[in-house]
Amino acid sequence: MRTLTALSVMLILGATAGGAVFERYLSPDRPEDRAILNYLALAEQGQATSNDLAELGVLLADKGFPKDAERYLEAAVKADKENVEALYRLGLVRQRMGKEGAAIRCYRKVVNQRPGHAYASFMLALPEEKRGRRDAAVYHYAKAYRHLPGLANPQFNPLVIDSRLQGEAQLLRYQ
């Protein structure tokens, strides 16, 4: 696993000396904020791995800073092109931000690198369906359910309720 120098992290992120806005809202008294601060310190020292940057991105997304999360996840992917989990999480953040085209590109890369990544297949199907690409959506739903049948269960995955193609996906899955 490759670590990045502090300079390369700053260049990747376009960081400024004043720090990011989200840093003002962190409190070392909260465990999740302490984790963010620890990952930031690793990045500033040039010791952050791709996985560290990805975890930082996820924590920032959970905290409500999607733009910063996107930047750190992009840096994680740039640091390690094989980090499919960082790429998948980047897709999630972009989808949450309304950047569906960019999210689709991330999910496609994930399923190309890891065809059995059920979550990426499912998340790829959602925007495909929304864009009217029925056949692609049904294919990716069925593929997701073949690898992880629980994704078809609304109690486990409430996002299936948003889809009108579940019957077709189940039929394709069983063929």
Backbone as JSON, one array per atom type, in Angstrom:
{
  "sequence": "MRTLTALSVMLILGATAGGAVFERYLSPDRPEDRAILNYLALAEQGQATSNDLAELGVLLADKGFPKDAERYLEAAVKADKENVEALYRLGLVRQRMGKEGAAIRCYRKVVNQRPGHAYASFMLALPEEKRGRRDAAVYHYAKAYRHLPGLANPQFNPLVIDSRLQGEAQLLRYQ",
  "N": [[0.84, -1.17, 0.0], [0.56, 2.18, -0.82], [1.92, 5.14, 0.55], [1.37, 8.65, 0.78], [3.18, 11.66, 0.16], [3.18, 14.66, 2.12], [3.16, 16.93, 0.51], [2.26, 15.86, -1.95], [-0.34, 15.1, -1.24], [-1.43, 17.62, -0.68], [-1.24, 18.78, -3.22], [-2.89, 17.09, -4.73], [-5.35, 17.53, -3.48], [-5.61, 20.23, -3.69], [-5.15, 21.87, -1.55], [-5.14, 24.53, 0.84], [-3.15, 26.76, 2.84], [-4.64, 27.68, 4.99], [-6.38, 25.69, 5.79], [-9.28, 23.5, 5.68], [-12.77, 24.34, 5.52], [-14.45, 22.65, 7.02], [-12.9, 21.94, 9.19], [-13.23, 23.77, 11.2], [-15.49, 22.95, 12.49], [-14.99, 20.73, 13.96], [-14.63, 18.76, 16.89], [-12.45, 17.68, 19.33], [-13.52, 16.22, 21.37], [-15.47, 14.51, 20.45], [-15.72, 11.21, 19.29], [-15.85, 10.51, 16.48], [-15.0, 12.87, 15.31], [-12.43, 13.02, 16.34], [-11.31, 10.89, 14.97], [-11.38, 11.92, 12.36], [-9.62, 14.09, 12.68], [-7.28, 12.66, 13.27], [-6.85, 11.27, 10.85], [-6.49, 13.47, 9.18], [-4.13, 14.51, 10.26], [-2.37, 12.45, 9.59], [-2.44, 12.72, 6.79], [-1.38, 15.31, 6.5], [1.19, 14.85, 7.42], [2.16, 13.32, 5.46], [1.78, 10.61, 5.58], [-0.5, 9.27, 5.01], [-2.39, 6.63, 3.69], [-3.99, 5.32, 0.75], [-6.28, 4.04, 1.66], [-6.59, 5.34, 4.14], [-7.19, 7.96, 3.31], [-9.58, 7.44, 2.01], [-11.2, 6.56, 4.15], [-11.25, 8.92, 5.61], [-12.67, 10.51, 3.8], [-15.17, 9.2, 3.84], [-15.93, 9.62, 6.52], [-16.16, 12.4, 6.5], [-18.25, 12.72, 4.69], [-20.32, 11.53, 6.13], [-20.47, 13.38, 8.14], [-21.54, 15.52, 6.88], [-20.23, 16.98, 4.91], [-20.01, 16.88, 1.9], [-18.58, 17.83, -0.4], [-15.94, 18.09, 0.46], [-15.55, 15.46, 1.22], [-15.72, 14.23, -1.28], [-13.39, 15.25, -2.48], [-11.32, 14.07, -0.9], [-11.85, 11.36, -1.33], [-11.44, 11.24, -4.09], [-8.7, 11.75, -4.07], [-7.85, 9.45, -2.76], [-8.48, 7.48, -4.66], [-6.88, 8.33, -6.75], [-4.39, 7.92, -5.63], [-4.32, 5.17, -5.42], [-5.25, 3.21, -7.81], [-6.38, 0.71, -7.74], [-7.99, 0.61, -5.56], [-10.93, -0.25, -5.06], [-12.99, 0.05, -3.25], [-12.76, 2.67, -2.35], [-13.36, 3.94, -4.73], [-15.99, 3.06, -5.12], [-17.22, 4.25, -2.89], [-16.77, 6.91, -3.56], [-18.5, 7.08, -5.72], [-20.94, 6.81, -4.32], [-20.95, 9.18, -2.79], [-20.96, 11.1, -4.82], [-23.38, 10.48, -6.04], [-25.15, 11.12, -4.0], [-24.75, 13.84, -4.02], [-26.07, 14.54, -6.26], [-24.8, 14.2, -8.64], [-25.23, 12.31, -10.9], [-24.28, 11.23, -13.36], [-21.49, 11.2, -12.97], [-21.41, 9.5, -10.79], [-22.39, 7.12, -11.93], [-20.26, 6.55, -13.67], [-18.25, 5.96, -11.81], [-19.36, 3.66, -10.53], [-19.49, 1.91, -12.71], [-16.78, 1.54, -13.26], [-16.06, 0.21, -10.93], [-17.59, -2.21, -11.09], [-16.43, -3.23, -13.37], [-13.84, -3.73, -12.53], [-14.29, -5.37, -10.34], [-16.38, -7.68, -10.83], [-18.18, -9.04, -9.17], [-19.12, -7.26, -7.27], [-21.7, -6.61, -5.54], [-23.1, -4.45, -4.34], [-22.22, -2.21, -5.8], [-23.21, -2.9, -8.3], [-25.97, -2.83, -7.79], [-26.28, -0.12, -7.03], [-25.53, 1.09, -9.39], [-27.62, 0.31, -11.01], [-29.81, 1.83, -10.08], [-29.55, 4.71, -10.91], [-29.45, 4.17, -13.64], [-31.98, 3.15, -14.16], [-33.47, 5.4, -13.47], [-32.71, 7.11, -15.5], [-33.99, 6.01, -17.61], [-32.93, 3.79, -18.84], [-33.8, 0.96, -19.16], [-33.17, -1.84, -19.76], [-30.44, -2.0, -19.06], [-30.62, -1.33, -16.35], [-32.25, -3.42, -15.3], [-30.58, -5.59, -15.83], [-28.35, -4.98, -14.15], [-29.57, -4.9, -11.6], [-30.38, -7.61, -11.4], [-27.91, -8.87, -11.54], [-26.73, -7.92, -9.19], [-28.42, -9.13, -7.3], [-27.9, -11.81, -7.76], [-25.37, -12.08, -6.7], [-25.69, -11.13, -4.11], [-28.32, -11.93, -2.59], [-29.88, -10.77, -0.55], [-30.04, -8.05, -1.07], [-32.33, -7.62, -2.5], [-34.33, -7.55, -0.69], [-36.6, -5.5, 0.88], [-36.57, -4.93, 3.6], [-33.93, -5.16, 4.33], [-32.74, -3.59, 2.41], [-33.96, -0.74, 1.73], [-33.97, 0.8, -0.58], [-34.86, -0.63, -2.77], [-37.51, -0.21, -2.96], [-37.83, 2.1, -4.36], [-37.7, 1.36, -6.97], [-39.18, 0.31, -10.04], [-38.71, -1.9, -11.41], [-38.28, -4.32, -10.24], [-39.61, -6.83, -10.39], [-39.0, -7.72, -13.02], [-36.24, -7.85, -12.76], [-35.96, -9.88, -10.88], [-36.99, -12.04, -12.32], [-35.08, -12.23, -14.39], [-32.87, -12.8, -12.88], [-33.41, -15.43, -12.02], [-33.38, -16.84, -14.38]],
  "CA": [[0.0, 0.0, 0.0], [1.39, 3.36, -1.02], [1.61, 6.34, 1.32], [1.57, 9.87, 0.02], [3.87, 12.73, 0.86], [2.29, 15.78, 2.46], [3.07, 17.79, -0.66], [1.41, 15.25, -2.96], [-1.72, 15.21, -0.78], [-1.86, 19.01, -0.87], [-1.41, 19.01, -4.65], [-4.08, 16.34, -5.16], [-6.54, 18.14, -2.91], [-5.66, 21.67, -3.91], [-5.28, 22.4, -0.2], [-4.57, 25.83, 1.14], [-2.51, 26.81, 4.16], [-5.61, 28.0, 6.03], [-7.17, 24.53, 6.16], [-10.61, 23.38, 5.11], [-13.86, 24.91, 6.32], [-15.0, 21.66, 7.96], [-12.05, 21.82, 10.37], [-13.77, 24.65, 12.25], [-16.63, 22.3, 13.13], [-14.56, 19.5, 14.61], [-14.35, 18.81, 18.32], [-11.7, 16.48, 19.75], [-14.3, 15.49, 22.37], [-16.31, 13.53, 19.78], [-14.86, 10.16, 18.7], [-15.78, 10.57, 15.01], [-14.18, 14.04, 14.98], [-11.04, 12.64, 16.64], [-10.86, 10.06, 13.85], [-11.13, 12.84, 11.25], [-8.39, 14.82, 12.99], [-6.15, 11.74, 13.14], [-6.6, 11.05, 9.42], [-5.94, 14.73, 8.66], [-2.73, 14.58, 10.69], [-1.63, 11.52, 8.73], [-2.33, 13.33, 5.46], [-0.45, 16.44, 6.58], [2.54, 14.32, 7.64], [2.53, 12.52, 4.3], [1.74, 9.19, 5.97], [-1.84, 8.73, 4.72], [-2.52, 5.69, 2.59], [-5.23, 5.46, -0.01], [-7.38, 3.65, 2.57], [-6.76, 6.41, 5.13], [-7.89, 9.07, 2.64], [-10.95, 6.99, 1.76], [-11.92, 6.61, 5.43], [-11.47, 10.34, 5.9], [-13.76, 10.93, 2.92], [-16.43, 8.64, 4.35], [-16.27, 10.33, 7.76], [-16.6, 13.75, 6.14], [-19.59, 12.59, 4.08], [-21.25, 11.29, 7.25], [-20.54, 14.62, 8.93], [-22.28, 16.52, 6.11], [-19.34, 17.77, 4.07], [-19.83, 16.03, 0.7], [-17.55, 18.32, -1.32], [-14.65, 17.71, 1.02], [-15.5, 14.0, 1.12], [-15.42, 13.92, -2.67], [-11.97, 15.55, -2.73], [-10.47, 13.06, -0.27], [-12.06, 10.09, -2.03], [-10.72, 11.35, -5.37], [-7.28, 11.59, -3.75], [-7.64, 8.03, -2.46], [-8.51, 6.75, -5.93], [-5.7, 8.74, -7.51], [-3.24, 7.31, -4.98], [-4.34, 3.72, -5.64], [-6.3, 2.92, -8.8], [-6.96, -0.59, -7.41], [-8.82, 0.75, -4.36], [-12.31, -0.21, -5.57], [-13.91, 0.53, -2.2], [-12.72, 4.14, -2.41], [-14.08, 4.31, -5.95], [-17.41, 2.83, -4.83], [-17.65, 5.31, -1.96], [-16.81, 8.14, -4.35], [-19.78, 7.02, -6.43], [-22.03, 7.1, -3.37], [-20.93, 10.61, -2.45], [-21.4, 11.85, -6.0], [-24.81, 10.26, -6.23], [-25.81, 11.91, -2.96], [-24.62, 15.25, -4.41], [-26.85, 14.76, -7.47], [-23.93, 14.04, -9.8], [-25.52, 10.94, -11.29], [-23.38, 10.79, -14.42], [-20.19, 10.9, -12.36], [-21.61, 8.3, -9.95], [-22.48, 5.98, -12.85], [-18.9, 6.24, -14.13], [-17.56, 5.29, -10.7], [-19.91, 2.31, -10.35], [-19.08, 1.08, -13.86], [-15.37, 1.16, -13.05], [-16.03, -0.79, -9.85], [-18.06, -3.52, -11.57], [-15.45, -3.73, -14.34], [-12.69, -4.25, -11.77], [-14.8, -6.44, -9.45], [-17.72, -8.01, -11.33], [-19.05, -9.55, -8.11], [-19.42, -6.22, -6.28], [-23.16, -6.52, -5.6], [-23.57, -3.11, -3.98], [-21.97, -1.32, -6.94], [-24.17, -3.27, -9.36], [-27.28, -2.3, -7.4], [-26.27, 1.34, -7.08], [-25.48, 1.44, -10.8], [-28.97, 0.1, -11.57], [-30.74, 2.91, -9.69], [-29.56, 5.84, -11.85], [-29.76, 3.68, -14.99], [-33.45, 3.11, -14.22], [-33.95, 6.78, -13.43], [-32.43, 7.71, -16.81], [-34.78, 5.32, -18.64], [-32.16, 2.69, -19.43], [-34.49, -0.17, -18.55], [-32.44, -3.1, -19.9], [-29.22, -1.91, -18.25], [-31.01, -1.34, -14.95], [-32.68, -4.78, -14.95], [-29.37, -6.42, -15.83], [-27.53, -4.72, -12.97], [-30.3, -5.37, -10.43], [-30.31, -9.07, -11.37], [-26.52, -9.22, -11.22], [-26.56, -7.64, -7.76], [-29.16, -10.13, -6.52], [-27.21, -13.1, -7.89], [-24.22, -12.07, -5.8], [-26.13, -10.86, -2.74], [-29.79, -11.96, -2.67], [-30.49, -9.9, 0.45], [-30.26, -6.7, -1.6], [-33.69, -7.55, -3.03], [-35.24, -7.5, 0.45], [-36.78, -4.11, 1.32], [-36.23, -4.76, 5.02], [-32.48, -5.01, 4.37], [-32.35, -2.55, 1.45], [-35.18, 0.01, 1.4], [-33.88, 1.44, -1.89], [-35.59, -1.4, -3.79], [-38.88, 0.34, -3.03], [-37.79, 3.18, -5.36], [-37.6, 0.78, -8.31], [-40.36, -0.33, -10.64], [-38.21, -2.98, -12.26], [-37.87, -5.44, -9.4], [-40.15, -8.08, -10.92], [-38.19, -8.11, -14.16], [-34.9, -8.19, -12.28], [-36.04, -11.2, -10.23], [-37.14, -13.04, -13.38], [-33.8, -12.37, -15.05], [-31.98, -13.45, -11.91], [-33.69, -16.86, -11.95], [-33.23, -17.51, -15.67]],
  "C": [[0.89, 1.24, 0.0], [0.96, 4.49, -0.08], [1.98, 7.54, 0.47], [2.36, 10.87, 0.83], [2.88, 13.84, 1.15], [2.09, 16.69, 1.26], [2.16, 17.19, -1.71], [-0.05, 15.28, -2.54], [-2.25, 16.62, -1.0], [-2.1, 19.31, -2.35], [-2.67, 18.31, -5.17], [-5.34, 17.06, -4.72], [-6.67, 19.62, -3.22], [-5.78, 22.4, -2.58], [-4.61, 23.76, -0.07], [-4.0, 25.81, 2.55], [-3.51, 27.05, 5.28], [-6.45, 26.83, 6.48], [-8.56, 24.6, 5.55], [-11.65, 23.94, 6.07], [-14.35, 23.93, 7.38], [-14.19, 21.57, 9.25], [-12.56, 22.69, 11.53], [-14.87, 23.98, 13.06], [-16.27, 21.01, 13.85], [-14.27, 19.74, 16.08], [-13.61, 17.54, 18.73], [-12.44, 15.67, 20.82], [-15.18, 14.41, 21.75], [-15.43, 12.5, 19.08], [-14.75, 10.24, 17.18], [-14.94, 11.77, 14.56], [-12.7, 13.77, 15.26], [-10.47, 11.79, 15.51], [-10.53, 10.93, 12.64], [-9.81, 13.58, 11.48], [-7.15, 13.93, 12.86], [-5.81, 11.48, 11.67], [-6.01, 12.31, 8.77], [-4.46, 14.86, 9.02], [-1.87, 13.64, 9.85], [-1.4, 12.11, 7.34], [-1.31, 14.47, 5.48], [1.0, 16.0, 6.77], [3.02, 13.49, 6.44], [2.52, 11.02, 4.57], [0.4, 8.54, 5.63], [-1.78, 7.79, 3.53], [-3.8, 6.0, 1.83], [-6.43, 5.1, 0.87], [-7.65, 4.71, 3.63], [-7.56, 7.57, 4.52], [-9.35, 8.7, 2.36], [-11.77, 7.04, 3.05], [-12.21, 8.05, 5.84], [-12.63, 10.87, 5.06], [-15.11, 10.44, 3.42], [-16.87, 9.38, 5.62], [-16.78, 11.74, 7.46], [-17.98, 13.73, 5.48], [-20.63, 12.39, 5.18], [-21.47, 12.54, 8.08], [-21.29, 15.73, 8.18], [-21.42, 17.44, 5.27], [-19.03, 17.0, 2.78], [-18.75, 16.52, -0.25], [-16.15, 17.96, -0.83], [-14.47, 16.19, 0.95], [-15.12, 13.59, -0.3], [-13.94, 14.15, -2.97], [-11.04, 14.49, -2.14], [-10.64, 11.7, -0.93], [-11.39, 10.1, -3.4], [-9.22, 11.16, -5.14], [-6.95, 10.13, -3.45], [-7.57, 7.2, -3.73], [-7.27, 7.08, -6.77], [-4.44, 8.08, -6.94], [-3.16, 5.81, -5.24], [-5.53, 3.38, -6.54], [-7.0, 1.58, -8.52], [-7.87, -0.53, -6.18], [-10.29, 0.89, -4.79], [-13.29, 0.27, -4.51], [-13.92, 2.06, -2.16], [-13.5, 4.63, -3.62], [-15.58, 4.14, -5.76], [-17.96, 3.94, -3.92], [-17.7, 6.67, -2.64], [-18.1, 8.2, -5.15], [-20.95, 7.35, -5.53], [-22.11, 8.58, -3.04], [-21.43, 11.43, -3.63], [-22.88, 11.67, -6.26], [-25.61, 11.08, -5.22], [-25.79, 13.4, -3.3], [-25.43, 15.56, -5.67], [-26.03, 14.65, -8.75], [-24.06, 12.61, -10.33], [-24.6, 10.41, -12.38], [-22.02, 10.39, -13.87], [-20.29, 9.65, -11.47], [-21.67, 7.05, -10.82], [-21.09, 5.57, -13.32], [-18.11, 5.52, -13.04], [-18.04, 3.85, -10.55], [-19.51, 1.39, -11.5], [-17.63, 0.63, -13.71], [-15.26, 0.07, -11.99], [-16.45, -2.15, -10.39], [-17.16, -4.08, -12.66], [-14.26, -4.35, -13.63], [-13.09, -5.43, -10.89], [-16.23, -6.79, -9.87], [-18.68, -8.51, -10.25], [-19.42, -8.52, -7.05], [-20.92, -5.91, -6.35], [-23.68, -5.11, -5.31], [-23.37, -2.13, -5.14], [-22.93, -1.62, -8.07], [-25.55, -2.7, -9.04], [-27.32, -0.78, -7.54], [-26.15, 1.85, -8.51], [-26.87, 1.31, -11.44], [-29.92, 1.26, -11.26], [-30.71, 4.1, -10.66], [-29.83, 5.41, -13.3], [-31.28, 3.64, -15.17], [-34.01, 4.53, -14.29], [-33.77, 7.47, -14.78], [-33.17, 7.01, -17.95], [-34.04, 4.2, -19.34], [-32.61, 1.38, -18.79], [-33.66, -1.46, -18.59], [-31.17, -3.11, -19.04], [-29.56, -2.0, -16.77], [-31.41, -2.76, -14.51], [-31.47, -5.71, -14.87], [-28.57, -6.23, -14.54], [-28.24, -5.08, -11.66], [-30.15, -6.89, -10.3], [-28.9, -9.54, -10.99], [-26.25, -9.02, -9.73], [-27.22, -8.73, -6.92], [-28.55, -11.51, -6.62], [-26.06, -13.18, -6.88], [-24.6, -11.86, -4.34], [-27.66, -10.79, -2.72], [-30.5, -11.03, -1.68], [-30.75, -8.48, -0.03], [-31.67, -6.53, -2.17], [-34.73, -7.42, -1.92], [-35.39, -6.06, 0.95], [-36.5, -3.88, 2.81], [-34.72, -4.55, 5.21], [-32.04, -3.82, 3.53], [-33.59, -1.78, 1.01], [-35.14, 0.7, 0.03], [-34.61, 0.66, -2.98], [-37.0, -0.87, -3.96], [-38.95, 1.43, -4.09], [-37.81, 2.66, -6.79], [-38.91, 0.15, -8.76], [-39.97, -1.56, -11.45], [-37.85, -4.25, -11.47], [-38.4, -6.79, -9.9], [-39.33, -8.6, -12.08], [-36.79, -8.55, -13.72], [-34.91, -9.58, -11.64], [-36.19, -12.3, -11.28], [-35.81, -13.28, -14.09], [-32.81, -13.1, -14.15], [-32.17, -14.97, -11.91], [-33.54, -17.58, -13.27], [-31.85, -18.08, -15.84]]
}
